[in-house]
Tab-separated table of C-alpha atoms in Angstrom:
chain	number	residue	atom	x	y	z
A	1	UNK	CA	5.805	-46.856	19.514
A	2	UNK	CA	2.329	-47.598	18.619
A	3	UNK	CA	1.379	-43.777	19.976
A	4	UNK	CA	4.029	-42.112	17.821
A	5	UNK	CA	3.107	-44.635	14.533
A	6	UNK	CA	-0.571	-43.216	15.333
A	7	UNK	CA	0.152	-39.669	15.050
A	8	UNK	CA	-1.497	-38.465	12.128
A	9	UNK	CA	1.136	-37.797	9.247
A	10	UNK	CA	1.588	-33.784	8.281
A	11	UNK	CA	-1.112	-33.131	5.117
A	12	UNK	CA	1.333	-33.047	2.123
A	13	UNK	CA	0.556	-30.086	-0.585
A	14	UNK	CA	-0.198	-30.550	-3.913
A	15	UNK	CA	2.111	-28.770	-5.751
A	16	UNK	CA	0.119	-27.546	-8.139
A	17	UNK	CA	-2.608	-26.724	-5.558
A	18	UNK	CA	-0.075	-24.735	-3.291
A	19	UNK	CA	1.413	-22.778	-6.722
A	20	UNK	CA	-2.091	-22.083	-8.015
A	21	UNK	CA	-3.052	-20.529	-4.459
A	22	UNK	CA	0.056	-18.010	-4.123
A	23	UNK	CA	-0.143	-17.101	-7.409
A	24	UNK	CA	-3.680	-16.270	-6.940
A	25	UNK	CA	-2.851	-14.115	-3.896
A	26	UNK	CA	0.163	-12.247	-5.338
A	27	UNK	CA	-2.203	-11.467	-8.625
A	28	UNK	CA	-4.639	-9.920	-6.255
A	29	UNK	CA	-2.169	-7.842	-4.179
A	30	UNK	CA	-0.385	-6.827	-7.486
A	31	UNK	CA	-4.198	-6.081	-9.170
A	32	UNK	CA	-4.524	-4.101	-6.086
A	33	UNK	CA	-1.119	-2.020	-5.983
A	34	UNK	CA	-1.801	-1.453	-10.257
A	35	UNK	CA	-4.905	0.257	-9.302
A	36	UNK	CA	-3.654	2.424	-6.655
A	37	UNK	CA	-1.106	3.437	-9.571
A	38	UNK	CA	-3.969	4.664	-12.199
A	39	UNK	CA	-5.552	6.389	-9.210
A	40	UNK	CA	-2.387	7.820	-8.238
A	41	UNK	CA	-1.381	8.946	-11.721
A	42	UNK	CA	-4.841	10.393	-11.893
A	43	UNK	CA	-4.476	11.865	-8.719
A	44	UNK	CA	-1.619	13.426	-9.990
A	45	UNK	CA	-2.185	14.783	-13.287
A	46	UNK	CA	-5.253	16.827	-11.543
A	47	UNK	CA	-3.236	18.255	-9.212
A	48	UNK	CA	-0.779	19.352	-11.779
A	49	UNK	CA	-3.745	20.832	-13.951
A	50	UNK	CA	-4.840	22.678	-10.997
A	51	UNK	CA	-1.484	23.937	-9.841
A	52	UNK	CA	-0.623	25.231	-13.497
A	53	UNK	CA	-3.959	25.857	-15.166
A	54	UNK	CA	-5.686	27.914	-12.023
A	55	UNK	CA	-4.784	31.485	-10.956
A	56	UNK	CA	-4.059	31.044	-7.405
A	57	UNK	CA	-2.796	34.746	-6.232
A	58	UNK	CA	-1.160	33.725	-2.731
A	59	UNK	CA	2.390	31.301	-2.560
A	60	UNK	CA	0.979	29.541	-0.116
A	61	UNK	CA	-0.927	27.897	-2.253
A	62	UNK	CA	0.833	26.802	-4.875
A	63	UNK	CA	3.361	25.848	-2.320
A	64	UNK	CA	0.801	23.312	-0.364
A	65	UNK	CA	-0.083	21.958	-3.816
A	66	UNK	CA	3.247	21.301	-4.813
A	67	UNK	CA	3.877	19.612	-1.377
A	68	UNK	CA	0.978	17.495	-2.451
A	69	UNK	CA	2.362	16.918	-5.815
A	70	UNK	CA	5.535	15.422	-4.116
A	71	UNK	CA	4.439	13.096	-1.599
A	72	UNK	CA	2.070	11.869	-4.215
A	73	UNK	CA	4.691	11.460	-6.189
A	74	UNK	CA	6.786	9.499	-3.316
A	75	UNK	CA	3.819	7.161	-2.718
A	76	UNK	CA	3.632	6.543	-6.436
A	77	UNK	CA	7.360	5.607	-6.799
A	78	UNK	CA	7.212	3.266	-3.839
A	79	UNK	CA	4.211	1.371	-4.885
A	80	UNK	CA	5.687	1.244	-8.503
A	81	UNK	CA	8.526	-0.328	-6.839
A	82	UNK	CA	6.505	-2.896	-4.784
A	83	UNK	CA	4.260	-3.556	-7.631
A	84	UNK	CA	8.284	-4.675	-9.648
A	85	UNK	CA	9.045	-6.537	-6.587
A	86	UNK	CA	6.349	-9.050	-6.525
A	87	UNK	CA	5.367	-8.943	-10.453
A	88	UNK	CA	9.040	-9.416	-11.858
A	89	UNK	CA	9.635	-13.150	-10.862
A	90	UNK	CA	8.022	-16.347	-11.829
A	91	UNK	CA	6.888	-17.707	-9.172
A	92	UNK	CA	6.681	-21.601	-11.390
A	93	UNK	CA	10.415	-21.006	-12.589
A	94	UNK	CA	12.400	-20.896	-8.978
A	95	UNK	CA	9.799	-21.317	-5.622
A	96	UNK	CA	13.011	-20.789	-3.844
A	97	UNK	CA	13.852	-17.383	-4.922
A	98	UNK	CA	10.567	-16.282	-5.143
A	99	UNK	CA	9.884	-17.364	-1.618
A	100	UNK	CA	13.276	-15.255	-0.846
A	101	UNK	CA	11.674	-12.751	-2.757
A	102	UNK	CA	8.327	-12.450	-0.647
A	103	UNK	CA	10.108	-12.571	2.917
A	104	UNK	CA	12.049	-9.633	1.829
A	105	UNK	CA	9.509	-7.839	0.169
A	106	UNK	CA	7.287	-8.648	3.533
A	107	UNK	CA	10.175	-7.075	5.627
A	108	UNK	CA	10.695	-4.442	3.442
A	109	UNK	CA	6.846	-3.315	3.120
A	110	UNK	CA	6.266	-3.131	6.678
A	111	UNK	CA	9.584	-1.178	7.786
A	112	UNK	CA	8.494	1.335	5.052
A	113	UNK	CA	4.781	2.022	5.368
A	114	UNK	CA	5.107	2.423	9.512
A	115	UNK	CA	7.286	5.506	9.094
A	116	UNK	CA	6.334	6.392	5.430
A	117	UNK	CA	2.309	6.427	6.305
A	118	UNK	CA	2.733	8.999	8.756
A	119	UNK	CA	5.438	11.129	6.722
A	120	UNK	CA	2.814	11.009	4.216
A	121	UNK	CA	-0.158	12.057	6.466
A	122	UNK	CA	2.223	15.146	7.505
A	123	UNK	CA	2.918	16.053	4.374
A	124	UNK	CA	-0.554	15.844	2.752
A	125	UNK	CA	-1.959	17.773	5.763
A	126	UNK	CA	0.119	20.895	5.359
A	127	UNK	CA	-0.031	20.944	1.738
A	128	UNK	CA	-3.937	20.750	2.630
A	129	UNK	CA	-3.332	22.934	4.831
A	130	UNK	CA	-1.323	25.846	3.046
A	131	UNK	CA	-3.769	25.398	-0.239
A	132	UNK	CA	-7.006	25.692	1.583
A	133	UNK	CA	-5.653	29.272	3.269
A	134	UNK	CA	-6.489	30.741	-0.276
A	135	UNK	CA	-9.563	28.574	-1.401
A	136	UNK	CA	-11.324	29.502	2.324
A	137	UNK	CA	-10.510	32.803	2.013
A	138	UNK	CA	-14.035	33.965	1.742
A	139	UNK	CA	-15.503	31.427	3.108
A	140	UNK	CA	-17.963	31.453	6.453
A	141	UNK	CA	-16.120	30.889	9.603
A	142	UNK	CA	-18.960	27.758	9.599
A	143	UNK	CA	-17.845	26.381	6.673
A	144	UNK	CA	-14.286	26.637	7.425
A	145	UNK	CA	-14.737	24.372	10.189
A	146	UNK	CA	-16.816	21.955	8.736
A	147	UNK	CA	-14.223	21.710	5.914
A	148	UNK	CA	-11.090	21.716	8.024
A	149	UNK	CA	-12.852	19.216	10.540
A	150	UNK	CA	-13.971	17.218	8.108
A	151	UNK	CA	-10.291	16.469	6.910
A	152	UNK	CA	-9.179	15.734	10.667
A	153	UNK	CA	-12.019	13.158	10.726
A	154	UNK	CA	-11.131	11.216	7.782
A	155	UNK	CA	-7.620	11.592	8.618
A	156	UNK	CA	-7.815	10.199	11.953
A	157	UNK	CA	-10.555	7.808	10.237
A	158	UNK	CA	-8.005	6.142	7.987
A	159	UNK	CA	-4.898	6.232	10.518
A	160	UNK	CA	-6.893	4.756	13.390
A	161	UNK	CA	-9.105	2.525	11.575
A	162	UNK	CA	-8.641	2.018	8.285
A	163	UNK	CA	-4.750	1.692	8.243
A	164	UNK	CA	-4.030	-0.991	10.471
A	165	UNK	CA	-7.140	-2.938	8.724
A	166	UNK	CA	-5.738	-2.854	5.283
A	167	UNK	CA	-2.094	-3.896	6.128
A	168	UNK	CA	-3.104	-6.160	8.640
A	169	UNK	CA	-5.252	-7.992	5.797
A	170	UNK	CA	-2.615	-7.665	3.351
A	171	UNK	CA	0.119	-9.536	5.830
A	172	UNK	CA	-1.964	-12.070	6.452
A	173	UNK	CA	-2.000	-13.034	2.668
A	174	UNK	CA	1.282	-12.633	2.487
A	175	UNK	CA	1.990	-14.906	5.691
A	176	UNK	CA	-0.272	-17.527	4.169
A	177	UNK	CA	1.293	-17.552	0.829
A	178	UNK	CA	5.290	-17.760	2.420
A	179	UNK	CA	3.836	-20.400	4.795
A	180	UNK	CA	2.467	-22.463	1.502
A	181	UNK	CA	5.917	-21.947	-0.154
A	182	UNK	CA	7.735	-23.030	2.934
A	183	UNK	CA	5.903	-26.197	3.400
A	184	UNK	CA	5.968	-26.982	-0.063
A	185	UNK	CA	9.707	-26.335	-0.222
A	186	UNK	CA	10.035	-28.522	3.533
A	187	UNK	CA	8.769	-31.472	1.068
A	188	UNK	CA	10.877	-31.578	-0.908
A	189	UNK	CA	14.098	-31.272	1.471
């Protein structure tokens, strides 16, 4: 009895403490996904000026632009809808749903970037592909290679390395944070 009476009691969280912390969090993944919208709608709006505002004489290459323009346009819809997910609740006014809210969101986020990151990576590298065929043209065999290896690098850069960095980072916040929420919510049950 005395062994069990000295275990040292669970750490109760301040409520205000544990809020104040996932709010904090979600602000900074939701700073980070409005960000990536700008740049995206940037990213976008140049690649329409260049599609329509540039004589390009082969197909080809207004083809890989426009295969561009698409899956930039994909990406920007699905962080758009991410961004909805975790700024449209108030996280003060129901923990409950809003810690509903997260797990799914969590669930959600990592079914879709696995098979989405690599749809996107095809996609950008044939429309990179099919646009460069008229921009090299003229271009030294050299620089050709240097350009086209260039792209492999930094793709294979940011699938390899960079990728599994950034989401592993972001899932850890968003562990923490439903962890928070479901101890806070355990303490009150």
């Amino acid at each position: 009895m005395s062994v069990w009476q000295g275990q040292p009691k669970p750490d109760k969280l301040s409520v205000d403490e544990a809020l104040k912390q996932v709010k904090k969090g979600i602000n900074g993944i939701t700073s980070k996904l409005y960000w990536g919208i700008v740049g995206m709608v940037a990213l976008i709006v140049c690649a329409f000026i260049i599609t329509f505002f540039f004589a390009f004489r082969s197909p080809a290459t207004i083809i890989g632009i426009l295969i561009i323009l698409i899956t930039m346009l994909l990406y920007l819809s699905l962080i758009i809808r991410h961004y909805h997910i975790l700024n449209k609740h108030d996280l003060t006014q129901n923990p409950t749903e809003y810690l509903n809210t997260l797990k799914e969101y969590q669930k959600n986020r990592t079914k879709v970037i696995g098979w989405f990151y690599y749809v996107f990576m095809l996609m950008i590298s044939a429309g990179l592909a099919l646009y460069f065929i008229e921009v090299l043209e003229n271009a030294p065999v050299y620089f050709k290679l240097i350009t086209y290896g260039s792209i492999i690098i930094w793709f294979l850069f940011i699938t390899f390395y960079l990728k599994p960095r950034m989401f592993k980072n972001e899932e850890e916040k968003l562990n923490l944070m439903i962890d928070r929420l479901i101890r806070l919510q355990e303490q009150f049950d």
